[in-house]
Coordinates of C-alpha atoms and ligand atoms in Angstrom, one line a residue:
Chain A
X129 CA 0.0 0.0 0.0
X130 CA 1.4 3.4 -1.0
X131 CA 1.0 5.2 2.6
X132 CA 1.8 8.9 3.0
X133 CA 1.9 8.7 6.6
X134 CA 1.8 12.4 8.3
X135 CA -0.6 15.5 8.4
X136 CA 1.2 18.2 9.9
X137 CA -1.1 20.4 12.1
X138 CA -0.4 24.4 12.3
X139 CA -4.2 25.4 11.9
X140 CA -7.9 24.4 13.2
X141 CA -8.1 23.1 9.4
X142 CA -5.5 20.9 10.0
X143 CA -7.6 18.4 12.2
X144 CA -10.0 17.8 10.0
X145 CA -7.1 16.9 7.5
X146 CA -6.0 14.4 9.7
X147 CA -9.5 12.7 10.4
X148 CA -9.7 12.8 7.2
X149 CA -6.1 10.5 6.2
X150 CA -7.1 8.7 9.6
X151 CA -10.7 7.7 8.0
X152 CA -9.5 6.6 4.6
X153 CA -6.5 4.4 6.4
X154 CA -9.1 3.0 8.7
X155 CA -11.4 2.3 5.6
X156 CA -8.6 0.5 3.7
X157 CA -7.9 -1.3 6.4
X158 CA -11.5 -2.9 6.6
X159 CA -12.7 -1.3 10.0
X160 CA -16.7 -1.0 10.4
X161 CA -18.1 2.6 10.2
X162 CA -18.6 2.6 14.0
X163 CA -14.9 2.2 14.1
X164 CA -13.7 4.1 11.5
X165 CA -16.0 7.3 13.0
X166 CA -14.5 6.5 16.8
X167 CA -10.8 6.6 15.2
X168 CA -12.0 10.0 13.7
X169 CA -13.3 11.2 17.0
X170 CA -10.0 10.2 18.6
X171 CA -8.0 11.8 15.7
X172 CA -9.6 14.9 16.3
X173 CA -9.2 15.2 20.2
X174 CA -5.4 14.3 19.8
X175 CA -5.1 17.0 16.6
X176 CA -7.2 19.7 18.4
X177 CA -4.9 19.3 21.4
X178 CA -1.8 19.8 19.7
X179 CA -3.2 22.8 17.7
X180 CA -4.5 24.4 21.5
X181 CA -1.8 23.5 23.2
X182 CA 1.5 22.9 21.2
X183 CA 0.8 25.4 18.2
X184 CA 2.5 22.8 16.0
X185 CA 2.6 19.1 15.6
X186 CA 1.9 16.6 13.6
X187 CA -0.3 13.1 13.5
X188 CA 1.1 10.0 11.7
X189 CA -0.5 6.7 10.9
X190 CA 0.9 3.3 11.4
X191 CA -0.3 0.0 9.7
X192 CA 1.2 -2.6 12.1
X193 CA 0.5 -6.4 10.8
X194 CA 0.9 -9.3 13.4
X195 CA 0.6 -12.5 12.9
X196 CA -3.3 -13.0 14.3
X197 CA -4.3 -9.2 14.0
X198 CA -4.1 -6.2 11.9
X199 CA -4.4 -2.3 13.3
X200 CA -3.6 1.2 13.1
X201 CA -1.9 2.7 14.8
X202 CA -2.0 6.9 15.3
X203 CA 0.8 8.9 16.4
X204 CA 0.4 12.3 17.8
X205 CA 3.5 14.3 18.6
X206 CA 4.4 17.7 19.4
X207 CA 7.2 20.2 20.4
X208 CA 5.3 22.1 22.9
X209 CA 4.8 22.5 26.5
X210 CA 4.3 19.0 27.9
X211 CA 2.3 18.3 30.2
X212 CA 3.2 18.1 33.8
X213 CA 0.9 16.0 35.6
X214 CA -0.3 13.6 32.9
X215 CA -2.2 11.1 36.0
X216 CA -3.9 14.0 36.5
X217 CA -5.0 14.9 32.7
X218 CA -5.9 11.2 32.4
X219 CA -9.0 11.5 34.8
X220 CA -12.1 11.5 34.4
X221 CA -13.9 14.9 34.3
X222 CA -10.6 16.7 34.2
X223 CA -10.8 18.0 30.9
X224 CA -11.6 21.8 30.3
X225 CA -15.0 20.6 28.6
X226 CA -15.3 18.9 31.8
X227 CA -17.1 15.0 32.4
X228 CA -18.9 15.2 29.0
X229 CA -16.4 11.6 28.3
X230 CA -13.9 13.4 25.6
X231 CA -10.6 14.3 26.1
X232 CA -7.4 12.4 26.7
X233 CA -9.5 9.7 28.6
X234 CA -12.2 9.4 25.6
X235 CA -9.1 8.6 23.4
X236 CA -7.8 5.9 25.5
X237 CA -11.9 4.5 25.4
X238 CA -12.0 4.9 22.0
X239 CA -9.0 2.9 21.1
X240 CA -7.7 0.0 22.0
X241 CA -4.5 0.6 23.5
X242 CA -3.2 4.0 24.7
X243 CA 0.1 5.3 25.6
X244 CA 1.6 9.0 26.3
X245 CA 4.6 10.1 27.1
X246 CA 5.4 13.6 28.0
X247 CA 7.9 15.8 29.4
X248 CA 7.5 19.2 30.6
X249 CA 9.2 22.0 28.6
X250 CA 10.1 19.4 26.0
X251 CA 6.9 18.1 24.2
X252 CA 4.7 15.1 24.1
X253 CA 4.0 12.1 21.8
X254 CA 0.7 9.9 22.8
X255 CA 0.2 6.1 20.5
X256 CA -3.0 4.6 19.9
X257 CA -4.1 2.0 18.3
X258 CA -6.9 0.4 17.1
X259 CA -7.3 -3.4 16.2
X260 CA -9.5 -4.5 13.0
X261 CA -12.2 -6.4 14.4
Chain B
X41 CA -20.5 -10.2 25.0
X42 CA -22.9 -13.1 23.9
X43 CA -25.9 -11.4 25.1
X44 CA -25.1 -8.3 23.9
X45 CA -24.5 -9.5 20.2
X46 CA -27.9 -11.7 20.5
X47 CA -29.8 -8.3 21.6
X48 CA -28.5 -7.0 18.3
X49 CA -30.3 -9.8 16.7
X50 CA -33.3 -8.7 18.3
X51 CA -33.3 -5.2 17.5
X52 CA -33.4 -6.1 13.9
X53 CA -36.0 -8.6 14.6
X54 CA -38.1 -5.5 16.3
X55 CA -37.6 -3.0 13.8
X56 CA -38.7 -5.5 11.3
X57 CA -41.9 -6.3 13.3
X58 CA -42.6 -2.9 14.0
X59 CA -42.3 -1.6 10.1
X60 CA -44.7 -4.2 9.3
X61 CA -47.6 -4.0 11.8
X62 CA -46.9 -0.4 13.6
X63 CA -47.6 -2.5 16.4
X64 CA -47.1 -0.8 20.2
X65 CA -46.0 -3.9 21.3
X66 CA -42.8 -3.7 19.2
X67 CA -41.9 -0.2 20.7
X68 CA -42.6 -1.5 24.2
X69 CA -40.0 -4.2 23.9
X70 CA -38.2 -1.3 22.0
X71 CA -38.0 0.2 25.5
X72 CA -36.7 -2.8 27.0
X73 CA -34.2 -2.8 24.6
X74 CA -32.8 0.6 24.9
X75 CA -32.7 0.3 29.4
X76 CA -30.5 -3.1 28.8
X77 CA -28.1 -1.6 26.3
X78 CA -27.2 1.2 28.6
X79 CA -27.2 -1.1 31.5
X80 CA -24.8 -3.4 29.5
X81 CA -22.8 -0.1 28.5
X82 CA -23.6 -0.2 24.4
X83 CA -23.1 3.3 22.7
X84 CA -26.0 5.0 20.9
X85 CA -23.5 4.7 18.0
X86 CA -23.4 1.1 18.0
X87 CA -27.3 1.0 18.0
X88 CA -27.4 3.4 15.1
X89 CA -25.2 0.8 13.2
X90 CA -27.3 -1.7 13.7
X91 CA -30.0 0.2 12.6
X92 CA -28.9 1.0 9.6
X93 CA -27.5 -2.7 8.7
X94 CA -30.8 -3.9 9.7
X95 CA -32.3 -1.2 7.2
X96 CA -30.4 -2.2 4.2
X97 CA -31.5 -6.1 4.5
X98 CA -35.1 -4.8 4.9
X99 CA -34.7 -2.4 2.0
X100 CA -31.9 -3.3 0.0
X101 CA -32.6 -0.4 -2.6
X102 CA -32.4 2.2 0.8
X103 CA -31.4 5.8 -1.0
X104 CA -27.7 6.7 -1.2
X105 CA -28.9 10.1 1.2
X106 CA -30.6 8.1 3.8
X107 CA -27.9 5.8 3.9
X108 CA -25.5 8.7 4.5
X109 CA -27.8 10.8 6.4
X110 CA -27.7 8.2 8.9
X111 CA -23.8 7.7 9.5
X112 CA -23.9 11.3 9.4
X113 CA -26.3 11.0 12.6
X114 CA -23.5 8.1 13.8
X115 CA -21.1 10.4 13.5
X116 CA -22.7 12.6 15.9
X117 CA -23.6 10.5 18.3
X118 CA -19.8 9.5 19.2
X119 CA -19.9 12.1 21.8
X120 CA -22.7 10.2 23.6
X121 CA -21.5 7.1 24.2
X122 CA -18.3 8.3 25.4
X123 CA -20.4 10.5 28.0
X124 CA -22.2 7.3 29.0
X125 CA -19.2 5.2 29.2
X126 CA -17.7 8.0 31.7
X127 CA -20.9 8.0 33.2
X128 CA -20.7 4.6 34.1
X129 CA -17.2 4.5 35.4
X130 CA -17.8 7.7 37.8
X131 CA -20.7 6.0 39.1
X132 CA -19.1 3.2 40.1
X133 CA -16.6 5.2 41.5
X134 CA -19.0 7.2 43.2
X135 CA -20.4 3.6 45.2
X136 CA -17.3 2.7 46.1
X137 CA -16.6 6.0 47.8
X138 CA -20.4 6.6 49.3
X139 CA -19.2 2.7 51.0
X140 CA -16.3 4.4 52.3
X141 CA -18.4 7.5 53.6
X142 CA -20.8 4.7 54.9
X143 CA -18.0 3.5 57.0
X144 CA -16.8 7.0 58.1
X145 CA -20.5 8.0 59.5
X146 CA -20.4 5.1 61.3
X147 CA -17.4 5.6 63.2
X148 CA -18.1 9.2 63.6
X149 CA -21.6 8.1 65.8
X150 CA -19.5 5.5 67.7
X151 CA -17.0 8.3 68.5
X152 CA -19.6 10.8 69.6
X153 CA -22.0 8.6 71.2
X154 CA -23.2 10.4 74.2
X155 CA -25.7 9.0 76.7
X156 CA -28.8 11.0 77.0
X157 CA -28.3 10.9 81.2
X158 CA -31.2 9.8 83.5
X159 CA -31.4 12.9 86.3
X160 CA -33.8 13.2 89.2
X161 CA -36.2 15.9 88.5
X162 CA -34.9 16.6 84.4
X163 CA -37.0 15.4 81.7
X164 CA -34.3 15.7 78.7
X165 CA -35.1 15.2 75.0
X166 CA -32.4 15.3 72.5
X167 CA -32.1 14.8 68.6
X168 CA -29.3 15.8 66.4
X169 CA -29.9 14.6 62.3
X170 CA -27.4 15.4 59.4
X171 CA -27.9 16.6 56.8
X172 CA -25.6 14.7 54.7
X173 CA -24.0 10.9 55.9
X174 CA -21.9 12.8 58.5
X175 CA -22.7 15.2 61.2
X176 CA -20.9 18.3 61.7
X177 CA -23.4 19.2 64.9
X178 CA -22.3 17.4 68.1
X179 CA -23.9 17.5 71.5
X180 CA -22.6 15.6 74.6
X181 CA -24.1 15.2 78.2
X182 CA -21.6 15.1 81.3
X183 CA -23.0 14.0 84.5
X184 CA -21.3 14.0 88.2
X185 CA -21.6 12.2 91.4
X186 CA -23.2 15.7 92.3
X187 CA -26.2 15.1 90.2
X188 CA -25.2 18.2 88.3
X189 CA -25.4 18.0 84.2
X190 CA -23.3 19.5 82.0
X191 CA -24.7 20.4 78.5
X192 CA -22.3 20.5 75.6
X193 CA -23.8 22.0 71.9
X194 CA -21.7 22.8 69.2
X195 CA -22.2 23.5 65.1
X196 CA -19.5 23.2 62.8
X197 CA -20.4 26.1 60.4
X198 CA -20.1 23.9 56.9
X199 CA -21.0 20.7 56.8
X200 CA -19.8 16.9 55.7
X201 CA -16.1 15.2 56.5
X202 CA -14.4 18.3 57.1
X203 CA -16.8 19.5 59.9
X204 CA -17.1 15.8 60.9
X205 CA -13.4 15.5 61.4
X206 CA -13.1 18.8 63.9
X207 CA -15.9 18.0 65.8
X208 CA -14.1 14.3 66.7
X209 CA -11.2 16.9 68.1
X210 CA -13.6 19.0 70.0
X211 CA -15.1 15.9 71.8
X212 CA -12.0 14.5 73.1
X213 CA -10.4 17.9 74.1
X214 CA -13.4 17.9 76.3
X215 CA -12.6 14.5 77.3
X216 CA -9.2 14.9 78.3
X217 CA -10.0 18.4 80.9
X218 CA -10.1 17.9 84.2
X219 CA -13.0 16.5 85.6
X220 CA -13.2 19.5 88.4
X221 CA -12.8 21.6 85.3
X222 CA -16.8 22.3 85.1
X223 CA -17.7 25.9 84.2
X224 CA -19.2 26.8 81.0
X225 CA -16.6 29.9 80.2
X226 CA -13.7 28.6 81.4
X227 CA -14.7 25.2 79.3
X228 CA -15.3 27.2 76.1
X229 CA -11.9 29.2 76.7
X230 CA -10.0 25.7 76.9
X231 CA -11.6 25.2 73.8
X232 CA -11.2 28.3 71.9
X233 CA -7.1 27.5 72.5
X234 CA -7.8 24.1 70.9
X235 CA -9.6 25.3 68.2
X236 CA -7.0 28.1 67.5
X237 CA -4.1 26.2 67.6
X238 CA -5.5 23.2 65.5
X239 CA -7.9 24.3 63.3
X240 CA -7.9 26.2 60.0
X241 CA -9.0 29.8 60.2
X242 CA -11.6 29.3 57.5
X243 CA -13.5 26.6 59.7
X244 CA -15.4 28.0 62.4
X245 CA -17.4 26.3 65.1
X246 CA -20.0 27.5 67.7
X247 CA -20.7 26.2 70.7
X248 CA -22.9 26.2 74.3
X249 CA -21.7 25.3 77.1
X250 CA -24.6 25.0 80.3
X251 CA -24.2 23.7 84.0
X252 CA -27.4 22.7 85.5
X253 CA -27.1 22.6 89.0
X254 CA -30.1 20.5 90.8
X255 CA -28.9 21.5 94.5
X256 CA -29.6 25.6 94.0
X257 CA -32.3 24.6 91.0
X258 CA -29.6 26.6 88.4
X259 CA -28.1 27.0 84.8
X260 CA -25.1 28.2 83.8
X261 CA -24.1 28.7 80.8
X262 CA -21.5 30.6 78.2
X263 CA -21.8 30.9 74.4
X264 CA -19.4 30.8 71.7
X265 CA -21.2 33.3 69.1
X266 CA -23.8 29.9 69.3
X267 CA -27.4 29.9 67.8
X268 CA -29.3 31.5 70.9
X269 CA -31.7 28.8 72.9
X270 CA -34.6 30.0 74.3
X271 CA -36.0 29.5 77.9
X272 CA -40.2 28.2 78.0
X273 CA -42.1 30.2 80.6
X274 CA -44.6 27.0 81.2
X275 CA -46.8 28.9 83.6
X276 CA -47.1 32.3 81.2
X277 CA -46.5 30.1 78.2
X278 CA -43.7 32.8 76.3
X279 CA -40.2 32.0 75.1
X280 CA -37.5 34.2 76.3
X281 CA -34.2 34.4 74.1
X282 CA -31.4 32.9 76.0
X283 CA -28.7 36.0 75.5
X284 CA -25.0 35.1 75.5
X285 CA -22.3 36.9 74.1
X286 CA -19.5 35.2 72.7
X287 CA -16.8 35.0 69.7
X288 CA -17.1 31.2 67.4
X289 CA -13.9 29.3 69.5
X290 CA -11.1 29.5 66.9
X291 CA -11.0 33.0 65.8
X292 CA -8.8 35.0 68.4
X293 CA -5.6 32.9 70.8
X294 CA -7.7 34.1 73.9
X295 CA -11.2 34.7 74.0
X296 CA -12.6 35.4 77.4
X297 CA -16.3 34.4 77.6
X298 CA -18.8 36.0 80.2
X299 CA -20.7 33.7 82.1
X300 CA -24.3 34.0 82.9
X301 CA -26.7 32.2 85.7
X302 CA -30.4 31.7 85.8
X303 CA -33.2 30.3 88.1
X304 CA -35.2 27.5 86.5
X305 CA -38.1 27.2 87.8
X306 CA -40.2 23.7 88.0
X307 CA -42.3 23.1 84.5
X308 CA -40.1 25.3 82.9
X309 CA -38.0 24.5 79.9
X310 CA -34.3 25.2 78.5
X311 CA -34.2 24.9 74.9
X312 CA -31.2 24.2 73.1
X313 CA -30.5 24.2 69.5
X314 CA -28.6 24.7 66.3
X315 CA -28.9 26.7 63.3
X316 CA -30.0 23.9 61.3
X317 CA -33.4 24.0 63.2
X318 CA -34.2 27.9 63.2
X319 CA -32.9 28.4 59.3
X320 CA -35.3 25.9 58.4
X321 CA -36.5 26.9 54.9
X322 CA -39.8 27.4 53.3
X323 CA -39.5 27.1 49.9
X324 CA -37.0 30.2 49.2
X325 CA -37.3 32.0 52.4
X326 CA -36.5 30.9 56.1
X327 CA -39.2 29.9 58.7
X328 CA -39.6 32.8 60.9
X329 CA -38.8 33.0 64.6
X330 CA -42.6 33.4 65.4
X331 CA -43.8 30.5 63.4
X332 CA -40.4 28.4 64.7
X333 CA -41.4 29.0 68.0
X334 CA -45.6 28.6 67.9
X335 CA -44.3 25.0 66.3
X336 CA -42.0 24.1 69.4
X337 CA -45.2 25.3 71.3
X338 CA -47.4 22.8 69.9
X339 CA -45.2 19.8 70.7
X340 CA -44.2 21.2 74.3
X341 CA -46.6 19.4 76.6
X342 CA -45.1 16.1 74.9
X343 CA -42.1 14.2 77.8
X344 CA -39.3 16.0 76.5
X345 CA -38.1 13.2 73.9
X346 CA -41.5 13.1 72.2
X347 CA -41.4 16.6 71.9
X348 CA -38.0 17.0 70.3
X349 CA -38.9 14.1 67.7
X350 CA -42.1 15.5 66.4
X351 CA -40.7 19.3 65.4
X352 CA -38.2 16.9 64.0
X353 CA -40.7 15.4 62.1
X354 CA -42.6 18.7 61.5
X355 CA -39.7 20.4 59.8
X356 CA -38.9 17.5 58.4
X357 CA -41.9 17.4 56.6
X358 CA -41.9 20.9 55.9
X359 CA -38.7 20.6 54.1
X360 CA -40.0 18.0 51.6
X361 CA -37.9 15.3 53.7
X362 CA -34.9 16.6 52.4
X363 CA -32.4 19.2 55.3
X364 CA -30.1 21.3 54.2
X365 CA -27.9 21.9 57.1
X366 CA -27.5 19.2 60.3
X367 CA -30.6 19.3 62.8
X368 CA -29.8 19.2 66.4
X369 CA -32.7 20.3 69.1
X370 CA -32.6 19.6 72.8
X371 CA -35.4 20.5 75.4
X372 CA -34.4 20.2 78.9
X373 CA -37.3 20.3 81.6
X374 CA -37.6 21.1 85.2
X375 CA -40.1 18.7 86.5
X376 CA -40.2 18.9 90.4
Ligands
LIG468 N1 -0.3 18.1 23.2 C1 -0.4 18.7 24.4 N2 0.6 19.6 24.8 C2 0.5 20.2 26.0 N3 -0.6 20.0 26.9 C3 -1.6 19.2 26.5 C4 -1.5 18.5 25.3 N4 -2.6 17.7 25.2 C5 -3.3 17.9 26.4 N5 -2.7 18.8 27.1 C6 -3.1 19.3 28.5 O1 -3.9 18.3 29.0 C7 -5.2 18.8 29.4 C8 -6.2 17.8 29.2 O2 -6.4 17.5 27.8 P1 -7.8 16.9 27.3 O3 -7.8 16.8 25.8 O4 -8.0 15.7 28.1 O5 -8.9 18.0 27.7 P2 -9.1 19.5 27.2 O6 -8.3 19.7 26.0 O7 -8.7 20.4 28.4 O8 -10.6 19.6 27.0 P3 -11.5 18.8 25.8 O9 -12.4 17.9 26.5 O10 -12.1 19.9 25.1 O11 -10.5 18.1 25.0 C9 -5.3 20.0 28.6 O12 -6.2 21.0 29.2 C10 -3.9 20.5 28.4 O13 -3.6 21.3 29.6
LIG469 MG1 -8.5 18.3 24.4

């Protein structure tokens, strides 16, 4: 498969770019249009946070194949801030929309596996990935 | 998982039904339907997929729009299930901790258990009801080979843990005075030090301290900037405001707090209260001290523990069953 695998965000426009790769990746793949609209709901939370937060980033996509499963696998990663208490930003009803479910912890719902890493001052990248049913 | 999937099953079975006959019965087990999928934590989204695959085998020639027009409304229904899903995971969080408060109030009454003392001559009533799971009013009775009682009423302004947890301190600071150590000011002035000294500023608590004395038929008391009491004039049938001037314990390293005496007379009654009782409210405004006290007038003539329970139960009542500050009401009377 031919795979141009990065959308850089620097506007609001940006993010829907990046759903936009995220949902024609997802189709390719053979995910179900429940999936394929929760990976562009999780694509959109992880792009709109790097364009409030970071300015800048960008959001790649990964095909990974193993041997009994197939998903794909969304990078976000930025130059920005950080975040400094990331246990904290995880919670539930944290976010600034505050306990309507979206936010860092609706990503990790959304997909099937979840993992950030951030350091303060330096930037942060978060994984997800989402396994073909 | 199994059930879930076979509930899928059924939802195309319904829809099917209910396109054919219209019939009520379909949109009743409809209903069924929709209360198990939330209890078994199924997004609206999945249920609009669903729909729409049961659609297209119904009507394989379904229009391109309505086809699209529905993921569309998929699309916008992500937002929901992720609420519910949080919504289910901060409620079971929200059980685990209401356990944990469970445990809490329980302790807190075994801490401040008082004994409502038997006294030659006293008919004493007393009640005290949170609000919430845990009390931040606290009363205590101390009695003496001398047959004199001491009376111990204090209100945590704020309610819940935090007013729970410094009410706990202000019971066993009493404990540990000295058991000659008996007059309402000087008691209240030991306390204001604890208060001060342990206590952050932003919490303050009231409190009464009273001293009846059988022997020369009087009360003592002192006030900590506490919710006046009243005294009943049984033979005239009038309240009198029980005046004592006092700052809440806490706010100053030494308060000095005057101490007043009265006669009490036999049939006559000390009342004794918190703000939770007098700032009962109506609707949007507060009951007023007339219509407070014509209540506690009705119930009066009741033995003492009767009477306490039904203005309980009267502003209980009043309230719609639900208080919205800690109720504690004690009616002390001079029977021979
Ligand atoms: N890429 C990032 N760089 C720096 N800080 C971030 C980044 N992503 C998230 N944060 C911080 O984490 C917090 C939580 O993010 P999250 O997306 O969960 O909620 P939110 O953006 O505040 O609200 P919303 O529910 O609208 O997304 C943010 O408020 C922000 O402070
Ligand atoms: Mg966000």
């Amino acid at each position: 498969m031919d795979f141009k695998p990065c959308v850089n965000i620097n506007k609001e426009l940006d993010i829907v770019g990046a759903r936009q790769l995220g949902r024609t990746r997802a189709k390719e793949l053979g995910f179900g249009t429940v999936d394929q609209a929760r990976i562009a709901t999780a694509i959109s939370e992880l792009a709109r946070n790097i364009y409030l937060y970071a300015g800048k980033g960008k959001v790649c996509f990964e095909v990974i194949d193993q041997l009994d499963k197939q998903g794909l696998k969304v990078v976000a990663s930025d130059e920005g801030p950080g975040i400094r208490d990331i246990s904290q930003v995880m919670q539930d009803g944290y976010s600034t929309s505050g306990g309507l479910g979206a936010g860092l912890p609706g990503v990790k719902r959304l997909m099937d596996h979840f993992e950030i890493h951030s350091e303060w001052g330096k930037g942060t990248e978060i994984q997800a990935i989402k396994w073909v049913r | 998982m199994k059930a879930i999937k076979l509930d899928l099953d059924n939802y195309r079975k319904l829809l099917k039904e209910y396109l054919l006959t219209k019939d009520e019965r379909a949109l009743y087990q409809a209903e069924q339907f929709s209360k198990l999928s939330v209890q078994h934590n199924i997004s609206p989204e999945e249920i609009i997929h669903v729909h729409i695959e049961a659609l297209k085998e119904l009507y394989p020639e379904l229009p391109r729009e309505i086809n699209d027009s529905l993921n569309f409304l998929l699309e916008a229904m992500i937002s929901y299930g992720l609420a519910l899903q949080e919504n289910h995971f901060l409620r079971e969080k929200q059980l685990a901790l209401e356990s944990e408060i469970a445990v809490a109030a329980n302790m807190q009454k075994t801490l401040l258990s008082t004994v409502k003392p038997c006294i030659k001559g006293l008919d004493i009533g007393a009640i005290s009801v949170p609000a919430n799971q845990m009390n931040g009013d606290y009363y205590h009775f101390v009695t003496d080979k001398d047959d004199t009682l001491g009376i111990a009423l204090a209100d945590v302004i704020g309610k819940g843990i935090p007013a729970a947890l410094a009410m706990s301190m202000i019971k066993y600071s009493m404990d540990s005075f000295p058991e000659n150590q008996r007059e309402p000011s000087v008691i209240l002035e030991s306390l204001n030090r604890v208060v001060e000294r342990n206590v952050d500023p932003s919490m303050f608590i009231t409190m009464f301290y009273g001293l009846y004395n059988p022997e020369h038929e009087t009360f003592s008391y002192a006030s900590a900037g506490h919710e006046p009491g009243f005294y009943y004039h049984a033979a005239k049938g009038t309240f009198e405001e029980i005046k004592a001037k006092g700052l809440v314990l806490g706010a100053t390293e030494h308060a000095n707090y005057q101490q007043f005496v009265s006669h009490i007379r036999t049939g006559d009654c000390i009342i004794l209260l918190t703000d939770g009782v007098t700032e009962c409210r109506l609707g949007d405004r507060f009951v007023e001290r007339d219509e407070f006290l014509q209540v506690i007038k009705d119930y009066i003539h009741l033995p003492a523990q009767d009477a306490v329970e039904g203005v309980y139960k009267y502003f209980e009542r009043l309230q719609d069953f639900h208080l919205r500050d800690d109720f504690t009401l004690i009616i002390i009377r001079k029977e021979v």
